XYZ file of C-alpha atoms in Angstrom:
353
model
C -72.391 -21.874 -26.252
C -75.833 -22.778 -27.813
C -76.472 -23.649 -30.887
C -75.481 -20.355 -33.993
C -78.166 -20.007 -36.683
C -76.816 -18.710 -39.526
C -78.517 -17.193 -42.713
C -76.306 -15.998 -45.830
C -77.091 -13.524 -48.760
C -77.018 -10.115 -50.168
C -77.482 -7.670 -48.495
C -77.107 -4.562 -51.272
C -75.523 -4.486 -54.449
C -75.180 -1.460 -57.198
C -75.254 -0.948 -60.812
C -74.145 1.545 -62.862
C -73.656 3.093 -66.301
C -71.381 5.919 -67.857
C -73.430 8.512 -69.713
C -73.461 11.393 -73.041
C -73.197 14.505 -71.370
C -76.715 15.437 -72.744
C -78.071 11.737 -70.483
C -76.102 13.859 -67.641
C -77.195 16.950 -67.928
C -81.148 16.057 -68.408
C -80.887 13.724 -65.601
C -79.387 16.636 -63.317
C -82.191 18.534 -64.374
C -85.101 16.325 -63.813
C -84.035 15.638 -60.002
C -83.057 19.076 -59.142
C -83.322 19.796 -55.621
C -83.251 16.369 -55.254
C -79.718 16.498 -55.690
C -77.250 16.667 -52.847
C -73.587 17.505 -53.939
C -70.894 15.281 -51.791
C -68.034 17.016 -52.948
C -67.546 21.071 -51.416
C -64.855 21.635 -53.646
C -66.088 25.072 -56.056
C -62.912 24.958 -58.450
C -63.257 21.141 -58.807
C -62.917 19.735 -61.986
C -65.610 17.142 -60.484
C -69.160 17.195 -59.487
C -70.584 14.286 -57.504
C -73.620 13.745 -56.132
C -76.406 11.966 -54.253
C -79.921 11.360 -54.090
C -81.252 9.803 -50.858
C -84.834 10.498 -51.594
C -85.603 6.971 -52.026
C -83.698 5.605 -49.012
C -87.045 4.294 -47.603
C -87.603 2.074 -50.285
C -84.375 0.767 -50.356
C -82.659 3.355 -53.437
C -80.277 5.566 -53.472
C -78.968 7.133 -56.674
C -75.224 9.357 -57.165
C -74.635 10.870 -60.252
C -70.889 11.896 -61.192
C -68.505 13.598 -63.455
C -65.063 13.890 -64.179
C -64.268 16.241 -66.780
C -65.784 14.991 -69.701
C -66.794 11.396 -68.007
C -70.231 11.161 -66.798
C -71.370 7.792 -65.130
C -74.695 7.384 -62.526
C -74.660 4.340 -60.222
C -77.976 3.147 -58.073
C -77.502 1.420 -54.835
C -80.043 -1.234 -54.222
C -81.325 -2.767 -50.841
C -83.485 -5.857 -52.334
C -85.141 -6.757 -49.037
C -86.381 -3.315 -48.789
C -86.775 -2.548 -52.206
C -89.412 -5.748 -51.905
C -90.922 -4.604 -48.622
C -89.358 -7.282 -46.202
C -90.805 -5.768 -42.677
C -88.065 -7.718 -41.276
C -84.726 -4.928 -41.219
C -82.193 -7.975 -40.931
C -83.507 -10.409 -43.921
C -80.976 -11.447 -46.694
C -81.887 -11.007 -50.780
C -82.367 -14.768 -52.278
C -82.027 -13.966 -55.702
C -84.649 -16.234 -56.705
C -85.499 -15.125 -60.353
C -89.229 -13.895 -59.480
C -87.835 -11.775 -56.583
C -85.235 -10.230 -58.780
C -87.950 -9.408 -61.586
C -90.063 -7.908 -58.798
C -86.735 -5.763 -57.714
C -85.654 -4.662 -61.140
C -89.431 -3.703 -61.639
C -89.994 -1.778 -58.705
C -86.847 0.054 -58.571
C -86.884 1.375 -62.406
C -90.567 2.630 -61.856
C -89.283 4.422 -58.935
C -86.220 5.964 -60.867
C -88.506 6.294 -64.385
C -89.299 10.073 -63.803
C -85.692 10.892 -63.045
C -84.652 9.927 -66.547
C -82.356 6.726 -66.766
C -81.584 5.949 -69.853
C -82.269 2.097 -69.602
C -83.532 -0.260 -67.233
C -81.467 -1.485 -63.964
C -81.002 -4.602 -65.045
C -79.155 -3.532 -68.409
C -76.553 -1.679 -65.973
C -73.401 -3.148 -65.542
C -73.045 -4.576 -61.607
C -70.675 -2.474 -60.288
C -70.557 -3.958 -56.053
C -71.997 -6.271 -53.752
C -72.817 -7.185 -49.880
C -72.091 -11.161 -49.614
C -73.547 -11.395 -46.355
C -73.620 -13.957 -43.206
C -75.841 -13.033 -40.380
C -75.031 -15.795 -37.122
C -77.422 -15.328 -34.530
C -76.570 -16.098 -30.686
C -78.691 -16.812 -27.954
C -76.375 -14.504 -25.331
C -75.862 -10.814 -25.890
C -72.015 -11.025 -24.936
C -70.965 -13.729 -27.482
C -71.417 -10.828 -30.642
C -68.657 -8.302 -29.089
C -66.396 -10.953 -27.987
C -65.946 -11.831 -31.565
C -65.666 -8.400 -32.720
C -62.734 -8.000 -30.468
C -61.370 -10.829 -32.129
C -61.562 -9.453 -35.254
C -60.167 -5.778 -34.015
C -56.847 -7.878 -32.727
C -56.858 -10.130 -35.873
C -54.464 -9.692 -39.121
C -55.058 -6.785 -41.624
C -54.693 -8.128 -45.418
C -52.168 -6.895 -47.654
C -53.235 -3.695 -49.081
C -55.787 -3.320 -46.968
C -56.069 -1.028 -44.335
C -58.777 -0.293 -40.713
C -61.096 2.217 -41.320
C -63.288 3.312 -38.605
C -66.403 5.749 -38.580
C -65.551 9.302 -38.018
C -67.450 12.406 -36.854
C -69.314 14.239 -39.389
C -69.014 11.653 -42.295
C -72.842 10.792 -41.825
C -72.526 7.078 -41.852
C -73.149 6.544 -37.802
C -76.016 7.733 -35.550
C -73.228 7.212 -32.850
C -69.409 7.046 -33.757
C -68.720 5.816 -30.024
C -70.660 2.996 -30.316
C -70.418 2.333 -33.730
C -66.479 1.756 -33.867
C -66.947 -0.576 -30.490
C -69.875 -2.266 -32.298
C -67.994 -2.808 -35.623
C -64.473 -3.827 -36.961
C -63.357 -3.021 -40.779
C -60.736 -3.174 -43.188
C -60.829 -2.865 -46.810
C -58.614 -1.977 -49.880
C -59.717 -0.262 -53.488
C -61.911 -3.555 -54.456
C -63.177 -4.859 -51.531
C -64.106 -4.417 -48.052
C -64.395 -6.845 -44.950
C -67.305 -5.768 -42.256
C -68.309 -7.246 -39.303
C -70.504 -5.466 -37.044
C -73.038 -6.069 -34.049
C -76.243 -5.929 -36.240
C -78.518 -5.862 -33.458
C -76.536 -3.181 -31.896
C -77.106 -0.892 -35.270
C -80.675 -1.893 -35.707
C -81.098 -0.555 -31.722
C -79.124 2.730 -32.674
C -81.598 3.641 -35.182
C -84.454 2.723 -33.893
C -85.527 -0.027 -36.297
C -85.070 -3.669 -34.220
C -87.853 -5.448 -34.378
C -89.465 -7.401 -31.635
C -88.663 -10.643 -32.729
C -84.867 -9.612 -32.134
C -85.395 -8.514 -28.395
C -82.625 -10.411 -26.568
C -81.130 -12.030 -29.375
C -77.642 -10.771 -30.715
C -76.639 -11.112 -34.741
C -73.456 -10.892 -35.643
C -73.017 -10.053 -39.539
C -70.264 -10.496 -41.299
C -69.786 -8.800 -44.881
C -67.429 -9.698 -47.728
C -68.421 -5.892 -49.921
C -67.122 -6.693 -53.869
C -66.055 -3.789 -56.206
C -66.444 -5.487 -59.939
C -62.675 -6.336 -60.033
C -63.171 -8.327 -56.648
C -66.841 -9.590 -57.778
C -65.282 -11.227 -60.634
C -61.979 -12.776 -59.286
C -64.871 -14.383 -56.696
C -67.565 -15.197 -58.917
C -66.030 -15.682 -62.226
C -67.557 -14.394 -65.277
C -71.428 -14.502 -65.664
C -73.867 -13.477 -68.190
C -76.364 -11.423 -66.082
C -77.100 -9.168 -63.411
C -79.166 -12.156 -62.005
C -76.357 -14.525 -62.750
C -73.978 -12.724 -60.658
C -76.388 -11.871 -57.562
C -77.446 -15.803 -57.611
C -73.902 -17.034 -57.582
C -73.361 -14.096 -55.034
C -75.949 -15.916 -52.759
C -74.321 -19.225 -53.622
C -70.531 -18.211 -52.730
C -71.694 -15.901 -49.663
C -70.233 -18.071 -47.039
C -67.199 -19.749 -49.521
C -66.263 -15.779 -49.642
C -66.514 -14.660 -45.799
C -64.606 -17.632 -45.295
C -61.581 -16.806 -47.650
C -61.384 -13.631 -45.188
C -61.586 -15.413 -42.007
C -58.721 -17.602 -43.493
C -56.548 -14.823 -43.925
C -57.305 -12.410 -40.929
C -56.850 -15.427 -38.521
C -53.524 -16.489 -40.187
C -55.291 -19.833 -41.644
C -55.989 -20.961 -37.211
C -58.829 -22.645 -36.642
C -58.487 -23.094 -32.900
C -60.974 -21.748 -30.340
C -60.158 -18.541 -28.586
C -58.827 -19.356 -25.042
C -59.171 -16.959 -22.182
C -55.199 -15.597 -22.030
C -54.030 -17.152 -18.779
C -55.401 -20.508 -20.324
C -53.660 -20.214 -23.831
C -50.372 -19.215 -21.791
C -50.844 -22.523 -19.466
C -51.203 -24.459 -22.857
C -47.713 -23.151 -24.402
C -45.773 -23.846 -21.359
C -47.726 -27.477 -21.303
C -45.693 -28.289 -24.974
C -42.982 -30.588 -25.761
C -41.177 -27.345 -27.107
C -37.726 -25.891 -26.678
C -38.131 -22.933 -23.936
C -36.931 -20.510 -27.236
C -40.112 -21.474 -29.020
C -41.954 -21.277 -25.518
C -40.206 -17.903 -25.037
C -41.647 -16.545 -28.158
C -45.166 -17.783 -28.688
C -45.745 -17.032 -25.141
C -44.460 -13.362 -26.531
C -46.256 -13.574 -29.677
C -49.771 -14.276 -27.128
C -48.422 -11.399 -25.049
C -48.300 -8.726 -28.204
C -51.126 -9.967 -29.282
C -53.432 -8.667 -26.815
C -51.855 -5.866 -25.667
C -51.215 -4.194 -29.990
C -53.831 -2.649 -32.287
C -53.464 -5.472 -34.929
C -51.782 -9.257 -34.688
C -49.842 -7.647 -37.809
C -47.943 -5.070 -35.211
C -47.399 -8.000 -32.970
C -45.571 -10.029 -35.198
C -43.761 -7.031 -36.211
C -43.021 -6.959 -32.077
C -41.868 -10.190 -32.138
C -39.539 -10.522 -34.943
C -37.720 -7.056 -33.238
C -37.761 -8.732 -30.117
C -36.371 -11.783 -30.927
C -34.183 -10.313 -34.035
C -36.065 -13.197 -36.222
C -37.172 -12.275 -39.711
C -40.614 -12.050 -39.652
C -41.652 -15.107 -41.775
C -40.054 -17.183 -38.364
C -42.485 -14.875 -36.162
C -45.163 -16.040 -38.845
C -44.579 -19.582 -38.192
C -44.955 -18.907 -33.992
C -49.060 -18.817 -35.512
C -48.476 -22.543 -36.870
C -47.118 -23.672 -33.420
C -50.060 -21.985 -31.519
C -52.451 -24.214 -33.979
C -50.083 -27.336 -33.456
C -50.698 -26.739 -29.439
C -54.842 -25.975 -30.212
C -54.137 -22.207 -29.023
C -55.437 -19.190 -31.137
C -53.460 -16.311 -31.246
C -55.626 -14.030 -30.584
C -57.173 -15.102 -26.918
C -60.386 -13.741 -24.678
C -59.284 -11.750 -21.556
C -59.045 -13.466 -17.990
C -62.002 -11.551 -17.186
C -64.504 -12.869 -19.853
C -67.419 -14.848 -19.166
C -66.432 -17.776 -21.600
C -63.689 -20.073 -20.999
C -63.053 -20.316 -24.847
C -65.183 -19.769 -27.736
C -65.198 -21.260 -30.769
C -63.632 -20.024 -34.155
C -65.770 -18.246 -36.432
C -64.458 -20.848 -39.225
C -65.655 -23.776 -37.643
C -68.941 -22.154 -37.132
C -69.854 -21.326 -40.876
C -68.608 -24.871 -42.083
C -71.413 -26.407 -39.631
């Protein structure tokens, strides 16, 4: 495999504010049929909605209440916001750049009647973001289907795109393209961006032939401070964002690949490996399972599950199969007999190059 460049950032980040019901009420005004309610719901209690007039400058804006809370939130693209003609660049968070944001996005919103600036908002999420681009096109899905046989955190759960929720030109392609999981606080996203950039119609030239796989580590507040700690700005929190991109995606690749840093070894090869070991033919029997489950279940969580039934082990024992496989070099989760690569290499060992 040549040589991975990689590039870390933001990639969008929000702020947001609760309001008086009069702020509410004079904002809902001003932007009138701007407004596009998200929730169909006539008896609701709740009204929520969304303004995606600004989308092509990098802005959208929802507005929200619950009974008597009222609370707007802007969603901010930087790169966009700044006019970056490139669709896949990453936000810096140099301070002149974020000046240049916070100016151009509160002259855009200024006529819809915010009460304060952007920048006196309260960050409320952020993209940490790590594009690695590959020379060959097949590299980017291989890894993907890593990551769709990998291990789903605690709390977290897959979430795929879905007809009619508006977030994919092409739900098909998009859930091959993509893998995610995420819980109330945080999400992890990795997805073929040269894939979605074709989809839409926006890759540029520069791309052509080229794949970029980007991996995203998206923080609610309560997951943007156990990462980042407390800070004293908006601009505090985006530049330590920048700083802590890769530390972050890391602490996810950690967990979904069970802490292996091994390569990914075509199946038949990972299976000669295990019965090459000094082991006892049990612990041969059952990684050799483990491999097995692996490939053929959803999630390497429902193959240890597999396992443990199988073997009638408790499933801390079927945890500690993963530990052998790393003692023998062998990742769990393996490339088919039919892929192009022999092995590739983990996605850990990339980012820490």
């Amino acid at each position: 495999m040549s040589k991975v460049k990689q590039n870390t950032g933001i990639h969008t980040c929000a702020v947001g504010m609760t309001l008086t019901a009069a702020q509410y009420y004079e904002i809902k005004d001003g932007l009138g049929d701007f407004l596009r309610k998200s929730d169909g719901n006539y008896w609701s209690r709740s009204e929520h909605y969304t303004v995606d007039a600004f989308r092509e400058q990098g802005v959208w804006l929802y507005l929200s209440r619950m009974d008597t809370i009222y609370r707007v939130k802007v969603r901010i693209e930087p790169c966009r916001v700044l006019a970056s003609g490139d669709p896949t660049a990453l936000f810096q968070a140099d301070k002149k750049q974020y000046r240049a944001m916070v100016e151009k996005v509160d002259s855009l919103l200024q006529p819809c009647g915010l009460p304060r600036s952007i920048d006196r908002m309260k960050i409320s999420r952020m993209d940490l973001t790590c594009d690695l681009t590959f020379q060959e096109a097949g590299v980017v899905q291989q890894y993907i289907r890593t990551l769709q046989k990998s291990f789903v955190l605690p709390h977290y759960k897959r979430v795929c795109f879905r007809e009619g929720d508006g977030k994919a030109k092409n739900v098909r392609e998009a859930n091959k393209h993509s893998c995610r999981q995420q819980c109330r606080q945080a999400a992890f996203f990795a997805y073929d961006k040269t894939a979605q950039l074709q989809m839409i119609g926006r890759l540029p030239e520069g791309r052509l032939g080229k794949r970029v796989l980007r991996l995203e580590a998206e923080l609610n507040r309560g997951a943007i401070k156990q990462h980042l700690g407390k800070q004293k700005s908006n601009y505090q929190f985006l530049k330590q964002g920048v700083k802590r991109a890769g530390k972050v995606i890391d602490w996810y690749l950690k967990r979904v690949y069970k802490d292996n840093t091994s390569p990914h070894l075509r199946y038949e090869d990972a299976v000669a490996c295990i019965a090459g070991q000094r082991w006892k033919d049990k612990t041969k029997e059952r990684t050799s399972y483990l491999l097995r489950k692996v490939s053929d279940s959803e999630s390497m969580n429902a193959a240890i599950r597999k396992t443990a039934e199988k073997f009638g082990i408790k499933r801390q024992t079927a945890m500690g199969l993963v530990k052998k496989l790393e003692q023998a070099g062998v990742n769990p989760v393996t490339l088919t007999n039919a892929c192009e690569y022999e092995q590739m290499e983990n996605l850990r060992n990339i980012l820490k190059k």
